[in-house]
Amino acid sequence: MSSTGKGILADRHALVTGASSGIGLAVARGLAEAGAAVAVNYHSDGEAACQLVSEIRAGGGQAIALEGDVSREDEVRRLFEEARGAFGRLDLLVANAGIQKDAGIAEMTLAEWQAVLEVNLTGQFLCCREAIRLFREQKDQPRPARALGSIVCMSSVHEVIPWAGHANYAASKGGSKLLTQSLAQEVAPERIRVNAVAPGAIRTPINRESWETPEALQRLLRLIPYGRIGEPEDVARAVTWLCSDEADYVTGTTLFVDGGMTLYPGFAGNG
Ligand code: NAI
Ligand code: BGC
């Protein structure tokens, strides 16, 4: 449903980071279908972001594409200023942007460690901080939702599942979990909600080598009790719900969207 209709996010204004591919793209599309106006942040792929914006507008929705690196304080400030300049206000942030730079611990360079922490964790800190500042500035304005503002951080099953060869990534998602919970605790009295979504294996460019051949997919499926790989839309539906008034009493929680990956599948046959 477009922003002119009566979707569960009608009259909301959202910013989705890393929205030019994969999960972020599906989330931006899903929020727009639920009636939100969406700022589609991209870092490298402006063409894909502009294509999504055209698609949303063609469906009667409202969208803009905004370039910006979430790990850079000045760029994050500008990103939020541009979103507010375009929409007049902001109600929703989905802090989705994330990267992997995988290596065994002895081979992992400091640059690989820092790059992942800076995008995945510092990026969420910078974006959440800016969103909360903006929500506070809007507190005396009439608002379209029960909450003053709502944030969803894109975590991962690796906020709880250790991941050898990916220590930087797992550390960033473990950090994201406690960032989400600590912020939720801090801003709940102001009616700002902060939650996380933790996807399992979702078919996107970040993990292409895990699903692009039948053999790799078979190996992956051994880790997924539900027996299929996730699609970006599986995550988008969960994020849309968390952003809506349907989830108004939900804050500080992580919603796992993982086909059971966190259920210790190795124990299914009596351990
Ligand atoms: P993806 O590679 O398709 O998307 C990542 C997006 O982040 C891209 O659009 C990229 O341009 C953007 N990005 C990277 N660095 C950025 C920066 N400095 N500033 C702004 N944007 C930047 O991969 P996917 O899977 O869609 O990943 C999205 C999020 O979902 C990430 O946080 C990832 O950790 C998380 N995730 C993915 C899972 C999966 O199985 N695909 C599972 C669990 C979590
Ligand atoms: C990673 C993917 C991986 C999935 C399940 C995600 O956080 O980005 O590469 O397939 O977790 O292990």
Coordinates of C-alpha atoms and ligand atoms in Angstrom, one line a residue:
M1 CA 0.0 0.0 0.0
S2 CA 1.4 3.5 -0.8
S3 CA 1.8 6.4 1.5
T4 CA -1.5 7.7 0.2
G5 CA -3.3 4.6 1.5
K6 CA -4.0 3.3 5.0
G7 CA -1.1 0.9 5.6
I8 CA 0.1 0.2 9.1
L9 CA 2.9 2.8 8.6
A10 CA 0.7 5.5 7.0
D11 CA 2.1 9.0 7.6
R12 CA 5.4 7.7 9.0
H13 CA 8.7 8.9 7.7
A14 CA 11.6 6.4 7.7
L15 CA 15.3 6.3 7.1
V16 CA 16.8 2.9 6.1
T17 CA 20.6 2.6 5.9
G18 CA 22.3 0.4 3.4
A19 CA 19.1 0.2 1.4
S20 CA 20.5 -0.3 -2.1
S21 CA 20.7 -4.1 -1.8
G22 CA 19.7 -7.2 0.1
I23 CA 17.8 -6.9 3.3
G24 CA 17.9 -3.1 3.4
L25 CA 16.4 -2.8 0.0
A26 CA 13.5 -5.2 0.9
V27 CA 13.0 -3.4 4.2
A28 CA 12.7 0.0 2.4
R29 CA 10.3 -1.5 -0.1
G30 CA 8.3 -3.1 2.7
L31 CA 8.0 0.1 4.8
A32 CA 6.9 2.0 1.7
E33 CA 4.3 -0.7 0.9
A34 CA 3.0 -0.2 4.5
G35 CA 2.5 3.5 3.8
A36 CA 5.8 5.1 5.0
A37 CA 7.7 7.7 3.2
V38 CA 11.2 6.3 2.9
A39 CA 14.7 7.8 2.7
V40 CA 16.8 5.1 1.0
N41 CA 20.4 5.5 2.1
Y42 CA 23.2 4.1 0.0
H43 CA 27.0 4.0 0.2
S44 CA 28.2 2.7 -3.1
D45 CA 25.3 1.7 -5.4
G46 CA 23.4 4.9 -6.3
E47 CA 21.8 3.4 -9.3
A48 CA 20.1 0.6 -7.3
A49 CA 18.9 3.2 -4.8
C50 CA 17.5 5.4 -7.5
Q51 CA 15.8 2.5 -9.1
L52 CA 14.0 1.6 -5.8
V53 CA 13.0 5.2 -5.3
S54 CA 11.4 5.3 -8.8
E55 CA 9.6 2.0 -8.1
I56 CA 8.2 3.3 -4.8
R57 CA 7.1 6.6 -6.5
A58 CA 5.5 4.7 -9.4
G59 CA 3.4 2.8 -6.8
G60 CA 2.2 6.1 -5.4
G61 CA 4.6 6.2 -2.5
Q62 CA 7.1 8.8 -1.3
A63 CA 10.9 8.1 -1.4
I64 CA 14.3 9.8 -1.8
A65 CA 17.8 8.4 -2.2
L66 CA 20.5 9.7 0.1
E67 CA 24.2 9.0 -0.2
G68 CA 26.2 8.6 3.0
D69 CA 28.7 6.5 4.9
V70 CA 27.2 5.4 8.2
S71 CA 30.7 5.1 9.8
R72 CA 31.5 8.8 9.3
E73 CA 30.0 11.2 11.9
D74 CA 29.8 14.2 9.5
E75 CA 28.1 12.1 6.8
V76 CA 25.6 10.7 9.3
R77 CA 24.7 14.2 10.5
R78 CA 24.2 15.3 6.9
L79 CA 22.1 12.2 6.1
F80 CA 19.7 13.0 8.9
E81 CA 19.5 16.7 8.0
E82 CA 18.7 15.8 4.4
A83 CA 16.0 13.3 5.5
R84 CA 14.4 15.8 7.7
G85 CA 14.8 18.6 5.1
A86 CA 13.0 16.4 2.6
F87 CA 10.2 15.0 4.8
G88 CA 9.9 17.6 7.5
R89 CA 10.2 14.9 10.2
L90 CA 11.5 11.4 11.0
D91 CA 9.6 8.7 12.9
L92 CA 11.5 5.5 12.1
L93 CA 15.2 4.5 11.7
V94 CA 16.3 1.1 10.4
A95 CA 20.0 0.9 11.1
N96 CA 20.7 -1.9 8.6
A97 CA 24.1 -1.2 6.9
G98 CA 26.6 -3.9 7.6
I99 CA 29.7 -5.6 6.1
Q100 CA 31.8 -8.7 6.6
K101 CA 35.6 -9.0 6.2
D102 CA 36.3 -12.5 7.2
A103 CA 39.7 -13.9 8.3
G104 CA 41.1 -16.3 10.9
I105 CA 42.2 -14.4 14.0
A106 CA 46.0 -14.8 13.2
E107 CA 45.5 -13.4 9.7
M108 CA 43.0 -10.7 10.5
T109 CA 44.4 -7.3 9.9
L110 CA 43.7 -4.3 12.2
A111 CA 42.1 -2.7 9.1
E112 CA 39.7 -5.6 8.7
W113 CA 38.8 -5.5 12.4
Q114 CA 38.2 -1.8 12.4
A115 CA 36.3 -1.6 9.1
V116 CA 33.7 -4.1 10.4
L117 CA 33.4 -2.5 13.8
E118 CA 33.2 1.0 12.3
V119 CA 30.3 0.2 9.9
N120 CA 28.4 -2.4 11.9
L121 CA 28.6 -1.0 15.4
T122 CA 29.9 2.6 15.3
G123 CA 27.5 3.1 12.3
Q124 CA 24.6 2.0 14.5
F125 CA 25.7 4.2 17.3
L126 CA 26.0 7.3 15.1
C127 CA 22.6 6.7 13.4
C128 CA 20.8 5.9 16.6
R129 CA 22.2 8.9 18.3
E130 CA 21.1 11.2 15.5
A131 CA 17.7 9.7 15.3
I132 CA 17.1 10.1 19.1
R133 CA 18.3 13.7 19.0
L134 CA 15.8 14.3 16.2
F135 CA 12.9 12.5 17.9
R136 CA 13.5 14.6 21.0
E137 CA 13.3 17.8 18.9
Q138 CA 10.0 16.7 17.6
K139 CA 8.5 15.8 21.0
D140 CA 6.0 18.7 21.0
Q141 CA 4.7 18.2 17.5
P142 CA 1.6 16.1 16.7
R143 CA 2.8 12.6 15.7
P144 CA 1.5 9.8 13.5
A145 CA 2.3 7.0 15.9
R146 CA 1.9 6.1 19.5
A147 CA 5.7 6.2 20.0
L148 CA 7.7 9.4 19.7
G149 CA 10.0 7.4 17.5
S150 CA 11.1 3.8 16.8
I151 CA 14.5 2.3 15.9
V152 CA 15.3 -1.1 14.5
C153 CA 18.9 -2.2 14.5
M154 CA 19.9 -5.0 12.1
S155 CA 21.7 -7.6 14.3
S156 CA 22.3 -11.2 13.4
V157 CA 22.0 -14.7 14.9
H158 CA 25.7 -14.0 15.5
E159 CA 24.7 -11.7 18.4
V160 CA 24.5 -15.1 20.2
I161 CA 26.1 -17.7 18.0
P162 CA 29.9 -17.6 18.1
W163 CA 31.5 -17.6 14.6
A164 CA 35.0 -18.8 14.2
G165 CA 36.8 -17.0 11.4
H166 CA 34.5 -14.0 11.8
A167 CA 35.5 -12.6 15.2
N168 CA 35.2 -9.0 14.0
Y169 CA 31.6 -9.6 12.7
A170 CA 30.4 -11.6 15.7
A171 CA 31.9 -8.9 18.1
S172 CA 30.1 -6.2 16.1
K173 CA 26.7 -8.0 16.4
G174 CA 27.2 -8.9 20.1
G175 CA 27.9 -5.2 20.6
S176 CA 24.8 -4.3 18.6
K177 CA 22.7 -6.4 21.0
L178 CA 23.8 -4.5 24.1
L179 CA 23.8 -1.2 22.3
T180 CA 20.1 -1.8 21.4
Q181 CA 19.1 -2.9 24.9
S182 CA 21.0 -0.1 26.6
L183 CA 19.5 2.6 24.4
A184 CA 16.1 1.0 24.8
Q185 CA 16.4 1.3 28.6
E186 CA 17.6 4.9 28.3
V187 CA 14.9 6.3 26.1
A188 CA 11.8 4.2 27.0
P189 CA 10.5 6.9 29.4
E190 CA 10.4 9.3 26.4
R191 CA 8.3 6.7 24.4
I192 CA 11.1 5.9 22.0
R193 CA 11.3 2.3 21.1
V194 CA 14.6 0.5 20.2
N195 CA 14.6 -3.1 19.0
A196 CA 16.7 -5.4 17.0
V197 CA 16.0 -8.0 14.3
A198 CA 18.4 -10.9 14.1
P199 CA 18.3 -12.7 10.8
G200 CA 19.7 -16.1 10.2
A201 CA 21.0 -17.0 6.7
I202 CA 19.2 -14.7 4.2
R203 CA 19.9 -14.9 0.5
T204 CA 21.8 -11.7 -0.2
P205 CA 25.2 -10.6 -1.7
I206 CA 26.9 -10.7 1.8
N207 CA 26.8 -14.5 2.0
R208 CA 26.7 -15.4 -1.7
E209 CA 29.3 -18.2 -1.3
S210 CA 27.0 -19.9 1.2
W211 CA 24.1 -20.4 -1.2
E212 CA 25.2 -19.9 -4.8
T213 CA 26.1 -23.6 -5.5
P214 CA 23.8 -26.6 -4.7
E215 CA 26.6 -28.1 -2.5
A216 CA 27.0 -24.9 -0.5
L217 CA 23.3 -24.6 0.0
Q218 CA 23.0 -28.2 1.2
R219 CA 25.7 -27.5 3.8
L220 CA 23.9 -24.3 4.9
L221 CA 20.6 -26.1 5.2
R222 CA 22.0 -28.5 7.8
L223 CA 22.1 -25.4 10.1
I224 CA 18.5 -24.4 9.4
P225 CA 15.8 -26.6 11.1
Y226 CA 13.0 -25.0 9.0
G227 CA 14.7 -26.4 5.8
R228 CA 15.0 -23.3 3.6
I229 CA 17.2 -20.3 3.3
G230 CA 15.6 -17.0 4.3
E231 CA 14.6 -14.3 1.8
P232 CA 15.1 -10.5 2.4
E233 CA 11.2 -10.2 2.5
D234 CA 11.1 -12.5 5.6
V235 CA 13.2 -9.9 7.4
A236 CA 11.3 -7.0 5.9
R237 CA 7.9 -8.2 7.3
A238 CA 9.4 -8.5 10.8
V239 CA 10.9 -5.0 10.6
T240 CA 7.6 -3.5 9.3
W241 CA 5.7 -5.0 12.2
L242 CA 8.3 -3.8 14.8
C243 CA 8.0 -0.3 13.4
S244 CA 4.2 -0.2 13.6
D245 CA 1.8 0.5 16.5
E246 CA 1.1 -3.2 16.5
A247 CA 4.4 -3.5 18.3
D248 CA 3.9 -0.4 20.5
Y249 CA 4.6 -2.4 23.8
V250 CA 7.8 -4.0 22.4
T251 CA 11.1 -2.4 23.2
G252 CA 14.6 -3.6 24.0
T253 CA 14.1 -7.0 22.4
T254 CA 15.6 -8.9 19.6
L255 CA 13.3 -10.6 17.1
F256 CA 15.1 -13.7 15.6
V257 CA 14.1 -14.4 12.0
D258 CA 16.2 -17.4 11.4
G259 CA 14.2 -20.6 10.5
G260 CA 15.4 -22.0 13.9
M261 CA 19.1 -21.5 13.4
T262 CA 19.5 -20.5 17.0
L263 CA 17.8 -23.8 18.2
Y264 CA 21.1 -25.8 18.4
P265 CA 20.2 -28.0 15.3
G266 CA 23.1 -30.3 16.2
F267 CA 21.0 -31.6 19.1
A268 CA 17.9 -32.4 17.0
G269 CA 19.0 -36.1 16.8
N270 CA 19.6 -36.6 20.5
G271 CA 22.9 -34.6 20.5
Ligands
NAI1 P1 24.3 -6.6 1.6 O1 25.7 -6.6 1.3 O2 23.4 -6.9 0.4 O3 23.9 -5.2 2.2 C1 24.7 -4.4 3.0 C2 24.4 -3.0 2.7 O4 25.1 -2.1 3.5 C3 24.8 -2.6 1.2 O5 23.7 -1.9 0.6 C4 26.0 -1.7 1.4 O6 26.2 -0.8 0.4 C5 25.7 -1.1 2.7 N1 26.8 -0.5 3.4 C6 28.1 -1.1 3.5 N2 28.9 -0.2 4.1 C7 28.2 0.9 4.3 C8 28.5 2.2 4.9 N3 29.7 2.5 5.4 N4 27.5 3.1 4.9 C9 26.3 2.9 4.4 N5 25.9 1.7 3.9 C10 26.9 0.7 3.8 O7 24.0 -7.6 2.7 P2 22.7 -7.9 3.6 O8 22.7 -9.3 3.9 O9 21.5 -7.2 3.0 O10 23.1 -7.1 5.0 C11 22.3 -6.2 5.6 C12 22.4 -6.3 7.1 O11 21.9 -7.5 7.5 C13 23.8 -6.3 7.6 O12 23.9 -5.5 8.8 C14 24.2 -7.7 7.9 O13 25.1 -7.9 8.9 C15 22.8 -8.2 8.4 N6 22.6 -9.6 8.3 C16 22.6 -10.3 7.1 C17 22.3 -11.7 7.1 C18 22.3 -12.5 5.9 O14 22.3 -13.7 6.0 N7 22.3 -11.9 4.7 C19 22.0 -12.4 8.4 C20 22.1 -11.6 9.5 C21 22.4 -10.3 9.5
BGC2 C1 25.9 -13.3 8.0 C2 25.7 -14.3 6.9 C3 25.4 -15.6 7.5 C4 24.3 -15.6 8.5 C5 24.1 -16.9 9.2 C6 24.7 -13.3 9.0 O1 24.9 -12.4 10.0 O2 26.1 -12.0 7.5 O3 26.9 -14.3 6.1 O4 25.0 -16.5 6.4 O5 24.6 -14.6 9.5 O6 25.3 -17.5 9.6

